[in-house]
PDB file of C-alpha atoms in Angstrom:
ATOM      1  CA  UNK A   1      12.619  13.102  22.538  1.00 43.00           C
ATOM      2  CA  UNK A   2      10.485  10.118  22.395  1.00 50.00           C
ATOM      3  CA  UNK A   3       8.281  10.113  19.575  1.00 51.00           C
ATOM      4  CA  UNK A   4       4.063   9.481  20.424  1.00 52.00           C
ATOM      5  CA  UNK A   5       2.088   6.829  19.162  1.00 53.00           C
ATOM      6  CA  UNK A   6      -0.402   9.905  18.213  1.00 50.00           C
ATOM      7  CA  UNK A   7       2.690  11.390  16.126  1.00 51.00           C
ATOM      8  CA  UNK A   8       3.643   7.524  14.346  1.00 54.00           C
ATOM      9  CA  UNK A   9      -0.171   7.307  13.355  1.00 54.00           C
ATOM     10  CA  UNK A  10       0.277  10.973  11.739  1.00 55.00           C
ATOM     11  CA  UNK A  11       3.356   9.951   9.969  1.00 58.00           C
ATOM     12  CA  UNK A  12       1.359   6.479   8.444  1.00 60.00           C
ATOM     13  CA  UNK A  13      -2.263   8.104   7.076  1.00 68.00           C
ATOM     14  CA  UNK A  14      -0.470   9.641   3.656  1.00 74.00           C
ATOM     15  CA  UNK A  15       1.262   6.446   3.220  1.00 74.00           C
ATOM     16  CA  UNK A  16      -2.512   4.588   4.139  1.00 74.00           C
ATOM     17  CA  UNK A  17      -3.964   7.495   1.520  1.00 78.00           C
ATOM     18  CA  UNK A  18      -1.476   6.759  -1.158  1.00 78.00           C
ATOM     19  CA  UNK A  19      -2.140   2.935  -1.214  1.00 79.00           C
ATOM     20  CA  UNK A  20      -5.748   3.474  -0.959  1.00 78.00           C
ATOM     21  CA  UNK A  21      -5.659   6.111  -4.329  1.00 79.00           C
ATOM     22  CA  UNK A  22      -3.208   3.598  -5.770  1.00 78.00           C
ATOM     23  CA  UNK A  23      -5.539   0.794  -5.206  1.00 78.00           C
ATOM     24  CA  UNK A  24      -8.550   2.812  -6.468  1.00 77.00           C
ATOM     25  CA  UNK A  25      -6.528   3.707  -9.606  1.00 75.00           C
ATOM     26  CA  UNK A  26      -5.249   0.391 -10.739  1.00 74.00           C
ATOM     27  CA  UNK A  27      -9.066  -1.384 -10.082  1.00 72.00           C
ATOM     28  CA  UNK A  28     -10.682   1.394 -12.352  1.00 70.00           C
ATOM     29  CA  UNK A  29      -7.812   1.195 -15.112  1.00 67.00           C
ATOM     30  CA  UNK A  30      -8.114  -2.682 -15.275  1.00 61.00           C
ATOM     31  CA  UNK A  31     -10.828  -4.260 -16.514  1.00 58.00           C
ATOM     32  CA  UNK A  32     -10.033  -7.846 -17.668  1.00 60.00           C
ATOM     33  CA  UNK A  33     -10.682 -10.467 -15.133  1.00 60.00           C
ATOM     34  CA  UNK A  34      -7.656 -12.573 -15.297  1.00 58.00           C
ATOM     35  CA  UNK A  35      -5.201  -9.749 -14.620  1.00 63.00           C
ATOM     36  CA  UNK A  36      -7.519  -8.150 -12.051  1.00 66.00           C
ATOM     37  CA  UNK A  37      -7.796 -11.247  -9.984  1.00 67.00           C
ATOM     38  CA  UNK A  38      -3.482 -11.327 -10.120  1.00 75.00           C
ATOM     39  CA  UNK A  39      -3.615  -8.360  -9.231  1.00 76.00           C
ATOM     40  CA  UNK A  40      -6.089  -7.915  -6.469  1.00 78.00           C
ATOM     41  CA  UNK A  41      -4.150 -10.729  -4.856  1.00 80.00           C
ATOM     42  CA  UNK A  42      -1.106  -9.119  -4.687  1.00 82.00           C
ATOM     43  CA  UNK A  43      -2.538  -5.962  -3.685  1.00 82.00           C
ATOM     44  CA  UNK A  44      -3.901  -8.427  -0.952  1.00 84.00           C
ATOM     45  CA  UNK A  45      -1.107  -9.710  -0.182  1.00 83.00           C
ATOM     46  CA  UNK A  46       1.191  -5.827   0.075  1.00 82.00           C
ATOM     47  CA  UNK A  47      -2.561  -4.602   2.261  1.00 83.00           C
ATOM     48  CA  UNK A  48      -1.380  -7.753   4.534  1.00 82.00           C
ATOM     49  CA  UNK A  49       1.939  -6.677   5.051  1.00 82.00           C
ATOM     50  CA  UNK A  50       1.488  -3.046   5.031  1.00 80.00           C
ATOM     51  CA  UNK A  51      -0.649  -4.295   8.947  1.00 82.00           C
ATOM     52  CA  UNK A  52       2.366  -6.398  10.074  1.00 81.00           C
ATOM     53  CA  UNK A  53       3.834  -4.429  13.197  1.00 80.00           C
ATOM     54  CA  UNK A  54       7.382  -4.522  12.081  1.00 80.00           C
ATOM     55  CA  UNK A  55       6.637  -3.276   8.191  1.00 77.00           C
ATOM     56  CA  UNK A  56       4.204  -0.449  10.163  1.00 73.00           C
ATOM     57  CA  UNK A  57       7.576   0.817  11.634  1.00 78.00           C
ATOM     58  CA  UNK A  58       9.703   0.619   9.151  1.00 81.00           C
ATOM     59  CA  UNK A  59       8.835   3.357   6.451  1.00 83.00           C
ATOM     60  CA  UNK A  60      11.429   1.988   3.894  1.00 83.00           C
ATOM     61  CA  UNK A  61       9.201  -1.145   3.779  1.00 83.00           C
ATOM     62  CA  UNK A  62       6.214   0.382   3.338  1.00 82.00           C
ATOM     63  CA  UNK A  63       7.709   2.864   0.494  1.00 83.00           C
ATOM     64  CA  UNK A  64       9.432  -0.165  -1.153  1.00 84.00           C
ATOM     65  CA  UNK A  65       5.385  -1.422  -0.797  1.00 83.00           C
ATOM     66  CA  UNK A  66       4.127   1.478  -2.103  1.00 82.00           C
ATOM     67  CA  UNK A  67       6.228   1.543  -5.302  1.00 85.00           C
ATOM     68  CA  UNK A  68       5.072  -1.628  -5.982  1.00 84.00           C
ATOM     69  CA  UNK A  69       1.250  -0.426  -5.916  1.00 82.00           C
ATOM     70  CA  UNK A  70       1.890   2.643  -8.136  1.00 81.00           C
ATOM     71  CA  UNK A  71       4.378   0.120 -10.604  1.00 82.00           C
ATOM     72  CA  UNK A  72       1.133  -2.541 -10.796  1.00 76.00           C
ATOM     73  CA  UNK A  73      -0.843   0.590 -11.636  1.00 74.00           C
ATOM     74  CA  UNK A  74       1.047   2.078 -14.445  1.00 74.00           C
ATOM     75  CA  UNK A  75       1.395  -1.512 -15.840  1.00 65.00           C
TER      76      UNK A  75
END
């Protein structure tokens, strides 16, 4: 059974939802400007990847990408 491009979109909105809350968290939680501008460009740079077509199908990528958000966030 093939699986829909309706079905694939499902699958991606908690993993669009988790970056988004993990973006929210880590802007709120870090205040100093240097770090924040390092930051916001690598959370730039993982937003830009997270659109390439063949990270959007692969959901180890995009977990791997994740991690990375929540790790930035904790720091």
């Amino acid at each position: 059974m093939k699986t829909t491009d309706i079905e694939k979109a499902g699958a991606v909105e908690p993993l669009v939802s988790r970056l988004d809350r993990a973006i929210k968290r880590l802007l709120r939680a870090h205040k100093e400007e240097t770090y924040k501008l390092e930051r916001d460009d690598e959370l730039e740079f993982i937003s830009r990847m997270l659109a390439e077509p063949s990270v959007e199908k692969n959901h180890r990528v995009k977990n791997m990408l994740l991690e990375r958000v929540n790790h930035i966030a904790k720091a």
